[in-house]
Amino acid sequence: SILATSDSMVVLTSALLLFALAKLHRTQAGVWWLVIGALIGLGMNAKYTTAFLGIGAALWVVAVPIMRRWMLRTWPYLGALIAMALFAPLVWWNAEHHWASAVYQSSRMAVHQWSVRYVFELIGSQIGLATPSVFLLACIGLYWGARGKELRAAWALLLFQIAPVYIYFLWHALHERVQGNWPECVYPALACAAALAVDVAVSRSGA
């Protein structure tokens, strides 16, 4: 909420998406895939970077043993159909307007020169917008989650909701400036990773 941007809706959809993925893992109820698909479709209408959250969800299913069974069930594919149906009006609008937004966004991927200066700007902006304390706690939470076997599934969920977005924007920052709010869809996952760090710290202290 530090900056008011036209794409702030994606923060809401990414937060709800993370919640739905967590509920899917906890309940193993297939109906959550329909919610996940709807949120990905709505998020894609808000900002194309939501696609990275969908990729992250797919990677999470492959990486976590208990989730792999869903690859052979109908629910995830029904969710994918819902996502495509909700995203279809935007595709239709683009087709009717010479693929305006698709061309605009894809033009950002053109590399004219390589530089590391924007990488440091990106890192600084993310620390600032997430707030230094939350960003530091999030890093600690991801580190502790990787080391704790009982936290592995939760850690993997947060990691795969964060890593694809930052990997892309770090690559993007090698040739063009990345505005600080562009990776904003990861902020709910960063906040949960920070909460994970606090929870682990409390449990270790015996408080």
Short mmCIF file of C-alpha atoms in Angstrom, two decimals:
data_model
loop_
_atom_site.label_atom_id
_atom_site.label_comp_id
_atom_site.label_asym_id
_atom_site.label_seq_id
_atom_site.Cartn_x
_atom_site.Cartn_y
_atom_site.Cartn_z
CA SER A 1 0.00 0.00 0.00
CA ILE A 2 3.04 2.29 -0.12
CA LEU A 3 2.38 3.01 -3.81
CA ALA A 4 -1.00 3.36 -5.49
CA THR A 5 -0.83 1.58 -8.85
CA SER A 6 -3.38 0.60 -11.43
CA ASP A 7 -2.47 -3.07 -11.08
CA SER A 8 -2.90 -3.38 -7.31
CA MET A 9 -5.69 -5.90 -7.92
CA VAL A 10 -3.01 -8.51 -8.55
CA VAL A 11 -1.94 -8.33 -4.89
CA LEU A 12 -5.44 -9.37 -3.86
CA THR A 13 -5.67 -12.23 -6.35
CA SER A 14 -2.15 -13.47 -5.52
CA ALA A 15 -2.95 -13.44 -1.79
CA LEU A 16 -6.17 -15.37 -2.36
CA LEU A 17 -4.33 -17.75 -4.70
CA LEU A 18 -1.75 -18.51 -2.02
CA PHE A 19 -4.58 -19.11 0.46
CA ALA A 20 -6.33 -21.48 -1.96
CA LEU A 21 -3.12 -23.44 -2.61
CA ALA A 22 -2.55 -23.77 1.14
CA LYS A 23 -6.14 -24.97 1.64
CA LEU A 24 -5.67 -27.47 -1.19
CA HIS A 25 -2.59 -28.87 0.53
CA ARG A 26 -4.26 -29.03 3.94
CA THR A 27 -7.63 -30.48 2.87
CA GLN A 28 -6.66 -32.36 -0.33
CA ALA A 29 -10.12 -31.40 -1.61
CA GLY A 30 -10.20 -31.18 -5.39
CA VAL A 31 -12.75 -28.35 -5.44
CA TRP A 32 -9.96 -25.96 -4.47
CA TRP A 33 -8.51 -26.44 -7.95
CA LEU A 34 -11.56 -24.63 -9.33
CA VAL A 35 -10.89 -21.70 -7.00
CA ILE A 36 -7.21 -21.74 -7.98
CA GLY A 37 -8.08 -21.68 -11.66
CA ALA A 38 -10.53 -18.81 -11.18
CA LEU A 39 -7.96 -16.77 -9.27
CA ILE A 40 -5.26 -17.35 -11.88
CA GLY A 41 -7.67 -16.28 -14.62
CA LEU A 42 -8.71 -13.15 -12.74
CA GLY A 43 -5.11 -12.39 -11.83
CA MET A 44 -4.05 -12.68 -15.47
CA ASN A 45 -6.65 -10.05 -16.32
CA ALA A 46 -5.08 -7.79 -13.70
CA LYS A 47 -1.45 -8.43 -14.62
CA TYR A 48 0.28 -10.91 -16.90
CA THR A 49 2.87 -11.73 -14.21
CA THR A 50 0.18 -13.88 -12.56
CA ALA A 51 1.23 -16.49 -15.11
CA PHE A 52 4.43 -16.98 -13.09
CA LEU A 53 2.31 -17.84 -10.04
CA GLY A 54 0.52 -20.48 -12.11
CA ILE A 55 3.88 -21.88 -13.22
CA GLY A 56 5.01 -21.86 -9.60
CA ALA A 57 1.90 -23.78 -8.55
CA ALA A 58 2.59 -26.41 -11.21
CA LEU A 59 6.22 -26.74 -10.07
CA TRP A 60 5.03 -27.10 -6.48
CA VAL A 61 2.72 -29.98 -7.44
CA VAL A 62 5.60 -31.74 -9.19
CA ALA A 63 8.09 -31.11 -6.35
CA VAL A 64 5.95 -32.13 -3.36
CA PRO A 65 5.30 -35.91 -3.22
CA ILE A 66 1.83 -35.69 -1.66
CA MET A 67 0.69 -33.30 -4.39
CA ARG A 68 1.86 -35.35 -7.39
CA ARG A 69 -1.26 -37.50 -7.39
CA TRP A 70 -3.19 -34.50 -8.68
CA MET A 71 -1.38 -34.77 -12.02
CA LEU A 72 -3.49 -37.86 -12.78
CA ARG A 73 -6.81 -36.36 -11.64
CA THR A 74 -9.37 -34.23 -13.42
CA TRP A 75 -9.59 -31.32 -10.95
CA PRO A 76 -6.42 -29.42 -11.94
CA TYR A 77 -7.38 -29.52 -15.60
CA LEU A 78 -10.88 -28.25 -14.84
CA GLY A 79 -9.20 -25.41 -12.95
CA ALA A 80 -7.04 -24.70 -15.99
CA LEU A 81 -10.14 -24.52 -18.18
CA ILE A 82 -11.71 -22.01 -15.79
CA ALA A 83 -8.52 -19.92 -15.90
CA MET A 84 -8.54 -19.92 -19.69
CA ALA A 85 -12.25 -19.08 -19.83
CA LEU A 86 -11.78 -16.07 -17.55
CA PHE A 87 -8.73 -14.92 -19.49
CA ALA A 88 -10.40 -15.43 -22.89
CA PRO A 89 -12.09 -11.96 -23.03
CA LEU A 90 -8.69 -10.29 -22.75
CA VAL A 91 -7.33 -12.50 -25.53
CA TRP A 92 -10.36 -11.61 -27.65
CA TRP A 93 -9.87 -7.89 -26.97
CA ASN A 94 -6.22 -8.16 -28.01
CA ALA A 95 -7.17 -10.00 -31.19
CA GLU A 96 -9.64 -7.20 -32.02
CA HIS A 97 -7.03 -4.48 -31.33
CA HIS A 98 -3.98 -5.79 -33.19
CA TRP A 99 -2.66 -7.57 -30.05
CA ALA A 100 -1.93 -4.18 -28.47
CA SER A 101 -1.12 -5.21 -24.91
CA ALA A 102 0.62 -8.42 -25.98
CA VAL A 103 2.91 -6.50 -28.34
CA TYR A 104 3.57 -3.82 -25.74
CA GLN A 105 4.54 -6.33 -23.05
CA SER A 106 6.61 -8.51 -25.38
CA SER A 107 8.57 -5.45 -26.54
CA ARG A 108 10.01 -5.23 -23.01
CA MET A 109 11.84 -8.50 -23.62
CA ALA A 110 13.99 -7.04 -26.40
CA VAL A 111 17.61 -6.83 -25.27
CA HIS A 112 19.53 -3.75 -26.44
CA GLN A 113 22.41 -3.85 -23.99
CA TRP A 114 23.41 -5.79 -20.88
CA SER A 115 24.04 -4.07 -17.55
CA VAL A 116 24.00 -5.00 -13.85
CA ARG A 117 23.08 -1.55 -12.56
CA TYR A 118 19.36 -2.21 -12.77
CA VAL A 119 19.77 -5.44 -10.77
CA PHE A 120 20.92 -3.49 -7.73
CA GLU A 121 18.02 -1.08 -8.20
CA LEU A 122 15.59 -4.00 -8.29
CA ILE A 123 16.99 -5.57 -5.14
CA GLY A 124 16.91 -2.24 -3.33
CA SER A 125 13.34 -1.52 -4.40
CA GLN A 126 12.14 -4.91 -3.22
CA ILE A 127 13.77 -4.50 0.18
CA GLY A 128 12.23 -1.04 0.47
CA LEU A 129 8.72 -1.88 -0.70
CA ALA A 130 8.44 -5.08 1.31
CA THR A 131 10.07 -3.12 4.16
CA PRO A 132 13.57 -4.21 5.28
CA SER A 133 12.31 -6.10 8.33
CA VAL A 134 9.76 -8.17 6.39
CA PHE A 135 12.21 -8.84 3.56
CA LEU A 136 14.90 -10.01 5.99
CA LEU A 137 12.43 -12.21 7.90
CA ALA A 138 11.19 -13.65 4.60
CA CYS A 139 14.74 -14.66 3.64
CA ILE A 140 15.23 -16.24 7.07
CA GLY A 141 11.89 -18.04 6.80
CA LEU A 142 12.78 -19.50 3.40
CA TYR A 143 16.17 -20.60 4.75
CA TRP A 144 14.75 -22.25 7.87
CA GLY A 145 11.91 -23.81 5.89
CA ALA A 146 14.40 -25.50 3.56
CA ARG A 147 16.20 -27.01 6.55
CA GLY A 148 13.10 -28.23 8.41
CA LYS A 149 11.63 -31.46 7.08
CA GLU A 150 8.26 -30.83 8.70
CA LEU A 151 8.06 -27.45 6.95
CA ARG A 152 9.16 -28.68 3.52
CA ALA A 153 5.75 -28.53 1.79
CA ALA A 154 4.98 -25.03 3.13
CA TRP A 155 8.49 -23.87 2.23
CA ALA A 156 8.14 -25.27 -1.29
CA LEU A 157 4.80 -23.51 -1.78
CA LEU A 158 6.26 -20.15 -0.77
CA LEU A 159 9.46 -20.71 -2.74
CA PHE A 160 7.64 -21.56 -5.96
CA GLN A 161 5.31 -18.58 -5.59
CA ILE A 162 8.32 -16.27 -5.21
CA ALA A 163 11.20 -17.71 -7.24
CA PRO A 164 9.74 -17.74 -10.81
CA VAL A 165 8.75 -14.07 -10.53
CA TYR A 166 12.09 -12.90 -9.19
CA ILE A 167 14.09 -15.06 -11.59
CA TYR A 168 12.31 -13.43 -14.53
CA PHE A 169 12.65 -9.89 -13.22
CA LEU A 170 16.31 -10.39 -12.31
CA TRP A 171 16.88 -11.43 -15.92
CA HIS A 172 14.82 -8.47 -17.10
CA ALA A 173 16.89 -6.13 -14.91
CA LEU A 174 20.03 -7.19 -16.78
CA HIS A 175 18.89 -5.18 -19.79
CA GLU A 176 16.15 -2.78 -18.65
CA ARG A 177 14.98 -1.00 -15.50
CA VAL A 178 12.34 -2.87 -13.50
CA GLN A 179 9.86 -0.70 -11.65
CA GLY A 180 9.64 -1.67 -7.99
CA ASN A 181 5.94 -2.53 -8.12
CA TRP A 182 6.20 -4.92 -11.07
CA PRO A 183 6.97 -8.02 -8.92
CA GLU A 184 4.27 -7.05 -6.42
CA CYS A 185 2.44 -10.35 -6.85
CA VAL A 186 5.07 -12.02 -4.62
CA TYR A 187 4.43 -9.77 -1.60
CA PRO A 188 1.77 -12.03 0.00
CA ALA A 189 4.19 -14.97 -0.20
CA LEU A 190 6.99 -12.81 1.21
CA ALA A 191 4.77 -11.84 4.13
CA CYS A 192 3.95 -15.51 4.80
CA ALA A 193 7.64 -16.43 4.63
CA ALA A 194 8.32 -13.71 7.20
CA ALA A 195 5.55 -15.12 9.40
CA LEU A 196 7.11 -18.57 9.01
CA ALA A 197 10.40 -17.19 10.34
CA VAL A 198 8.66 -15.71 13.38
CA ASP A 199 6.76 -18.96 14.01
CA VAL A 200 9.94 -21.05 13.83
CA ALA A 201 11.79 -18.59 16.09
CA VAL A 202 9.00 -18.77 18.69
CA SER A 203 8.88 -22.57 18.59
CA ARG A 204 12.65 -22.81 18.95
CA SER A 205 12.63 -20.46 21.91
CA GLY A 206 9.96 -22.54 23.62
CA ALA A 207 7.77 -19.49 24.17
#
